[in-house]
Short mmCIF file of C-alpha atoms in Angstrom, two decimals:
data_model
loop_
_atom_site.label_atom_id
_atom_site.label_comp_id
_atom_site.label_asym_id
_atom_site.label_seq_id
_atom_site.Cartn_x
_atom_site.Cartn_y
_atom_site.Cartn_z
CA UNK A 1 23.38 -57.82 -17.22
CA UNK A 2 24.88 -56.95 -20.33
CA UNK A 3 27.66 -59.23 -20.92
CA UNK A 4 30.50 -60.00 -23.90
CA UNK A 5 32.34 -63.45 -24.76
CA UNK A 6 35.47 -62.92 -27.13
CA UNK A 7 37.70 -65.06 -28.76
CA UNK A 8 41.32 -64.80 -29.72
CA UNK A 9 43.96 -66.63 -31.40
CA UNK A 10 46.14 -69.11 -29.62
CA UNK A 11 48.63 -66.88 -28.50
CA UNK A 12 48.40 -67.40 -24.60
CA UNK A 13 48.72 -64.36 -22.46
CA UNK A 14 51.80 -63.52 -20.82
CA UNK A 15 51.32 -60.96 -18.26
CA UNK A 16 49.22 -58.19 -17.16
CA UNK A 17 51.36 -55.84 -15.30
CA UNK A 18 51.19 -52.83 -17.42
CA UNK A 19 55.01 -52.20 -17.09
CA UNK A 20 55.58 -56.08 -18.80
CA UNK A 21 52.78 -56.20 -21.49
CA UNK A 22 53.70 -56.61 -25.11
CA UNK A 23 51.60 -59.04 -26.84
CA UNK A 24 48.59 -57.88 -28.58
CA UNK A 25 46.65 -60.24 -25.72
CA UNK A 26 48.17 -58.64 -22.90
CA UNK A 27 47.30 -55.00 -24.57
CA UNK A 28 43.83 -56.02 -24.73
CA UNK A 29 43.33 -56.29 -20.91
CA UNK A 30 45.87 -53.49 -19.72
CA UNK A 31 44.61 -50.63 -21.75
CA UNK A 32 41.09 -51.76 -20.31
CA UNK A 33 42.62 -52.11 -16.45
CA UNK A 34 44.32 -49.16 -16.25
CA UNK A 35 45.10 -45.66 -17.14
CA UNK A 36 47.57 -43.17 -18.01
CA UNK A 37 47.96 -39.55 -17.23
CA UNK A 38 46.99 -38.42 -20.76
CA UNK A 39 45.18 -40.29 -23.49
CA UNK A 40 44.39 -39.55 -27.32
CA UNK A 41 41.33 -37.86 -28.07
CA UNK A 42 38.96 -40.96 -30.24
CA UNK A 43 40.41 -41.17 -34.00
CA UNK A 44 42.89 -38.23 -33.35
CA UNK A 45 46.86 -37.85 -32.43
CA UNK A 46 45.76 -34.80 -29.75
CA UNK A 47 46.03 -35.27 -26.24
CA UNK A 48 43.34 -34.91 -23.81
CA UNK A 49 43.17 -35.58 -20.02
CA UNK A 50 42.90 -38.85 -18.56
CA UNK A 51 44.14 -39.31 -14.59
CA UNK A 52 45.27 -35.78 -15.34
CA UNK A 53 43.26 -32.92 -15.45
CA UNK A 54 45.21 -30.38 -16.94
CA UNK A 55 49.79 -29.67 -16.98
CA UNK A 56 51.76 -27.49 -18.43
CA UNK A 57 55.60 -27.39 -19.51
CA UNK A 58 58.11 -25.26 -18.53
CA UNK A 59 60.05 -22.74 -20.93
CA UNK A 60 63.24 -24.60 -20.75
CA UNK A 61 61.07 -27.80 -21.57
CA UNK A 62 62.01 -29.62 -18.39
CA UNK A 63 59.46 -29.57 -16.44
CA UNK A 64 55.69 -30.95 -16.90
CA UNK A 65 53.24 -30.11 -13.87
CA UNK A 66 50.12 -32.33 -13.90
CA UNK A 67 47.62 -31.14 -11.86
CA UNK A 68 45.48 -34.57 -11.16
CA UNK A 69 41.48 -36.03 -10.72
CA UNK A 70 40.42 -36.17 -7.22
CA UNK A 71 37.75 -38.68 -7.51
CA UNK A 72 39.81 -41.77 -8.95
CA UNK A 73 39.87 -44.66 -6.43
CA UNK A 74 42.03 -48.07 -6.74
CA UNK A 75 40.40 -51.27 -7.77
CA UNK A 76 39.77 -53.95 -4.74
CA UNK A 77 40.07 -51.26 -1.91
CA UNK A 78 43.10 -49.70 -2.94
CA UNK A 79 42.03 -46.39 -1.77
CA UNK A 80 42.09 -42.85 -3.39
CA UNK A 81 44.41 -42.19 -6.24
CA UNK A 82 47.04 -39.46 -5.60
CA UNK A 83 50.27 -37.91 -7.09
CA UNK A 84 52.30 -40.28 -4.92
CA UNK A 85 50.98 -43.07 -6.84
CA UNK A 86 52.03 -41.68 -9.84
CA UNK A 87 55.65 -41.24 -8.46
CA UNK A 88 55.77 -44.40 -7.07
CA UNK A 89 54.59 -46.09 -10.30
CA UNK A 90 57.13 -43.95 -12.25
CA UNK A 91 59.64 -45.21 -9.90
CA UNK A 92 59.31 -48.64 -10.08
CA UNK A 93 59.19 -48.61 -13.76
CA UNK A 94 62.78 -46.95 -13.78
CA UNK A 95 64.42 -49.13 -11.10
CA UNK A 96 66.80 -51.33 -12.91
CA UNK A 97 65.35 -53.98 -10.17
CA UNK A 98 62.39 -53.62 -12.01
CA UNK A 99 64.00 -54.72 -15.11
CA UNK A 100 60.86 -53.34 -17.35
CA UNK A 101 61.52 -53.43 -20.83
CA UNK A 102 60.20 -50.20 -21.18
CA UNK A 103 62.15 -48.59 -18.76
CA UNK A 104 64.89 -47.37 -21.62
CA UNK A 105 62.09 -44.73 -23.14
CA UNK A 106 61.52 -42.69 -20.33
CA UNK A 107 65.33 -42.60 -19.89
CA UNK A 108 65.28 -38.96 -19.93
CA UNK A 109 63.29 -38.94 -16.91
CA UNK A 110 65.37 -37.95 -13.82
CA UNK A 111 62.74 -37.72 -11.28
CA UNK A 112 58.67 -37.01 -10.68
CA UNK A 113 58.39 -34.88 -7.53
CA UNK A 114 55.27 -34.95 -5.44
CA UNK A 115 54.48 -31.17 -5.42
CA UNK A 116 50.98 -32.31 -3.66
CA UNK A 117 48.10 -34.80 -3.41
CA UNK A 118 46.66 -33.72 -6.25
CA UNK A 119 50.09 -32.38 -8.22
CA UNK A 120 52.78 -34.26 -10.03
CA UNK A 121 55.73 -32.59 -11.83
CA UNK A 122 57.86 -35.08 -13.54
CA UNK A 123 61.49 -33.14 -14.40
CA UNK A 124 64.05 -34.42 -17.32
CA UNK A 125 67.28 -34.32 -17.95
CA UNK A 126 66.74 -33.03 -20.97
CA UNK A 127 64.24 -31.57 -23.34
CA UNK A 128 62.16 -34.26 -25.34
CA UNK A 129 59.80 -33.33 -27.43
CA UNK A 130 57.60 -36.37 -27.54
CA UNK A 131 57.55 -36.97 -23.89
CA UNK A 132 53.88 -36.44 -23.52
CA UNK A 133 53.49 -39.54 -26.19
CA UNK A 134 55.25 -41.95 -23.34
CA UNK A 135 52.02 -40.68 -21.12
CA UNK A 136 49.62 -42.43 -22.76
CA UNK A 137 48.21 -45.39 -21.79
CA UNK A 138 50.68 -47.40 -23.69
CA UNK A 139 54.23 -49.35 -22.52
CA UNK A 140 55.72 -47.21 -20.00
CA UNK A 141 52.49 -44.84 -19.98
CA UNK A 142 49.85 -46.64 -17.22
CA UNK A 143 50.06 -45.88 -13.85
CA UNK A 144 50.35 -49.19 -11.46
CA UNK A 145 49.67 -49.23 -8.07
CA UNK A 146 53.10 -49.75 -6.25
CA UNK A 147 51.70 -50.46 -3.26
CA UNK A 148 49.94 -53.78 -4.38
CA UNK A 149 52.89 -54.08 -6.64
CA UNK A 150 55.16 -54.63 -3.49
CA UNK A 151 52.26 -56.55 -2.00
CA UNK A 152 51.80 -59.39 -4.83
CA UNK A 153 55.62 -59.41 -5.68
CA UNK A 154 55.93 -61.92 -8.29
CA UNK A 155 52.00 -62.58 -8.86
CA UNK A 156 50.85 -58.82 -10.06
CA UNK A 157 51.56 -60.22 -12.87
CA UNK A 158 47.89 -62.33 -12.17
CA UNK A 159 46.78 -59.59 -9.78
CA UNK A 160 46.58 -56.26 -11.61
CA UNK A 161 45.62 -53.58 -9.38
CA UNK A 162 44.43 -50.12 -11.61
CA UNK A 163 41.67 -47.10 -11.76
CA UNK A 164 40.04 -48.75 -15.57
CA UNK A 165 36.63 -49.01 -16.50
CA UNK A 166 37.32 -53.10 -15.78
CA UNK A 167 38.50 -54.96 -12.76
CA UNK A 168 40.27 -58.05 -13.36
CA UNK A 169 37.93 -60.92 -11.97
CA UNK A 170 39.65 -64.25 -12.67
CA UNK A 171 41.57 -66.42 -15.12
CA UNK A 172 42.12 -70.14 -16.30
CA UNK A 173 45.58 -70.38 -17.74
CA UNK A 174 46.03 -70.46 -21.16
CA UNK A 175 41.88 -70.72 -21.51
CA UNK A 176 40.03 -68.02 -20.26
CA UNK A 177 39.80 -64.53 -18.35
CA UNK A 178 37.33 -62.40 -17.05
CA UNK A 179 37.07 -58.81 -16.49
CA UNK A 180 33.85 -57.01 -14.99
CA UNK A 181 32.59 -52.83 -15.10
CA UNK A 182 34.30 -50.91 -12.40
CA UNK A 183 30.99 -49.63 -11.37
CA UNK A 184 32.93 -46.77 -9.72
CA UNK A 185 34.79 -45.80 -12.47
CA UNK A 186 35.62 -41.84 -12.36
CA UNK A 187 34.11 -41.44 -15.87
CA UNK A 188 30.73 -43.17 -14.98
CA UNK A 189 30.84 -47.30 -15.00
CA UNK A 190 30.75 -49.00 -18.04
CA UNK A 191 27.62 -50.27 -19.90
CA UNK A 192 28.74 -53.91 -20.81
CA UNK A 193 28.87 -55.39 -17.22
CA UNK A 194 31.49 -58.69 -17.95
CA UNK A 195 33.74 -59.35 -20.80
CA UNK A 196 34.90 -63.23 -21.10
CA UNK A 197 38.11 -63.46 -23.32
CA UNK A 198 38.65 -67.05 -24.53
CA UNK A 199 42.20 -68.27 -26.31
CA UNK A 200 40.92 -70.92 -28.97
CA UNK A 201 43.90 -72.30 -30.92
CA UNK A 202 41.58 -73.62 -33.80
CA UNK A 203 40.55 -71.22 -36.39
CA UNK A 204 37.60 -73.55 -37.11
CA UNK A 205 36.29 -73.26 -33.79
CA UNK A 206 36.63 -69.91 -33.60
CA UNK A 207 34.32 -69.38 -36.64
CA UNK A 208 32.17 -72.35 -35.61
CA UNK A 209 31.71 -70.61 -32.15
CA UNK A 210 31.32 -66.64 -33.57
CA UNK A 211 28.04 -68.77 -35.75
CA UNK A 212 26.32 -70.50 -33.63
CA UNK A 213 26.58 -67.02 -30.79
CA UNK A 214 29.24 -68.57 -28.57
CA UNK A 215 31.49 -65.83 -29.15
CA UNK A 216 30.25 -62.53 -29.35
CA UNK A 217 33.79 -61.16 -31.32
CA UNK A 218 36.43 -62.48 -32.73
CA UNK A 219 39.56 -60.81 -32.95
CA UNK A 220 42.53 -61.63 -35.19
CA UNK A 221 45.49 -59.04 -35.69
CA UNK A 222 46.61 -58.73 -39.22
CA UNK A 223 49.79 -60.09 -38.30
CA UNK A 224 49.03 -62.71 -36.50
CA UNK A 225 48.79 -66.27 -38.24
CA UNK A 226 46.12 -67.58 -35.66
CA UNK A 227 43.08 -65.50 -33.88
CA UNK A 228 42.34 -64.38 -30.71
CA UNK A 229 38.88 -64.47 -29.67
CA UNK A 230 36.52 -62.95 -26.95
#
C-alpha cells in the first residue's frame, strides 16, 4: 500500500468543517475531503466541472442551473449525493446560526431551489459576476453534508463528512492526522492509499526527519515563520 507521511509547521489545526477552515493546515485536509460544484482546470483560472456536470446562467444573470453527477456517494455511509445536499449545505452556510465566516460572500445569494435530484439552481438577488469563483472548492465553495452536520453538532468539526478522494480516518490533537483513498471516489480512487500529516514545532526535526525518510514532505508556506510537515 502506497502510503505518504508529511510534516508541517507548528501551527495546530483548528477545524475541518469546510464552512470554518482558514489556516493553511485546515486547507490542506478540506480541499482533499471534499468538493465543490466547480473547480479550476490544473494551472489555469477556467472552470471545469466538479460535483457538477454542466449549468448555465440566465440572461438577466440571476439564475445558475447546475445539472449534477449521479454517481457521487457520501463518505462513511452517507448515501448518494443529490441537489438537496447542495441546498442544504448552501443553507447552513447562510444561516446566521451558523455564524460561518464566510457566509458574508455569498451574500447575494437569496436562495438554491431543488429543481430535481440531479438539478440545482441557485438564484441571486442580484447579478455578480464572479459568483462562479465562490463555487470552487474554496471558503464558502465545498459542499458539506448537512445531514451529518446536524448529526455531530459541535464535533463535525473532528468528523468531516464529504464526496473527496480522502476520508478522514483519525487524529491526535495537536500531533497527528490521518486521511485514507476513498476507494469509491466518483473520479476513480486515489493511487497513494494513506497520507499521515504530522505538526512538528521544531524546524530541526523537521529536516532531521525529511533525511533520515521519516517524512516523506515537508511543507512550509512562505509566510509562515515555522513548517508544517506531512
Amino acid at each position: 500500500m502506497r502510503s505518504r507521511r508529511r510534516a508541517s509547521s507548528g501551527t495546530h489545526q483548528a477545524t475541518l468543517d469546510p464552512h470554518f477552515a482558514i489556516t493553511t493546515q485546515d486547507l490542506l485536509f478540506t480541499r482533499n475531503i471534499y468538493n465543490a460544484l466547480v473547480k479550476f482546470k490544473p494551472n489555469s483560472i477556467e472552470f471545469e466541472p466538479d460535483l457538477a456536470t454542466s449549468w448555465t446562467v440566465s440572461k438577466d444573470g440571476l439564475e445558475y442551473t447546475f445539472k449534477l453527477r449521479r454517481d457521487v456517494e457520501w463518505h462513511k455511509g452517507y448515501g448518494k449525493f443529490t441537489a438537496a445536499d447542495v441546498k442544504g449545505s448552501f443553507d447552513r452556510l447562510l444561516d446566521p446560526n451558523t455564524k460561518s465566516p464566510f457566509a458574508g460572500s455569498m451574500r447575494m445569494l437569496k436562495e438554491a431551489v431543488v429543481v430535481d435530484d440531479y438539478t440545482v439552481k441557485p438564484v441571486l438577488k442580484e447579478p455578480y459576476a464572479g459568483f462562479l469563483y465562490l463555487l470552487t472548492p474554496y471558503r464558502a465553495g465545498p459542499i458539506v453534508n448537512a445531514k451529518a452536520a446536524k448529526d455531530f453538532g459541535a464535533e463535525f468539526a473532528w468528523n468531516p463528512i464529504g464526496t473527496g478522494p480522502y476520508v478522514f480516518e483519525s487524529r491526535v490533537p495537536n500531533r497527528e492526522a490521518v486521511i485514507v483513498a476513498n476507494e469509491k471516489y466518483f473520479d476513480g480512487p486515489p493511487p497513494i492509499k494513506k497520507i499521515t500529516f504530522k505538526t512538528i514545532p521544531d524546524a530541526n526535526a523537521q529536516v532531521l526527519g525529511l533525511e533520515n525518510g521519516e517524512f516523506d514532505l515537508l511543507y512550509q508556506p512562505q509566510t509562515d515563520v515555522e513548517t508544517m510537515t506531512i
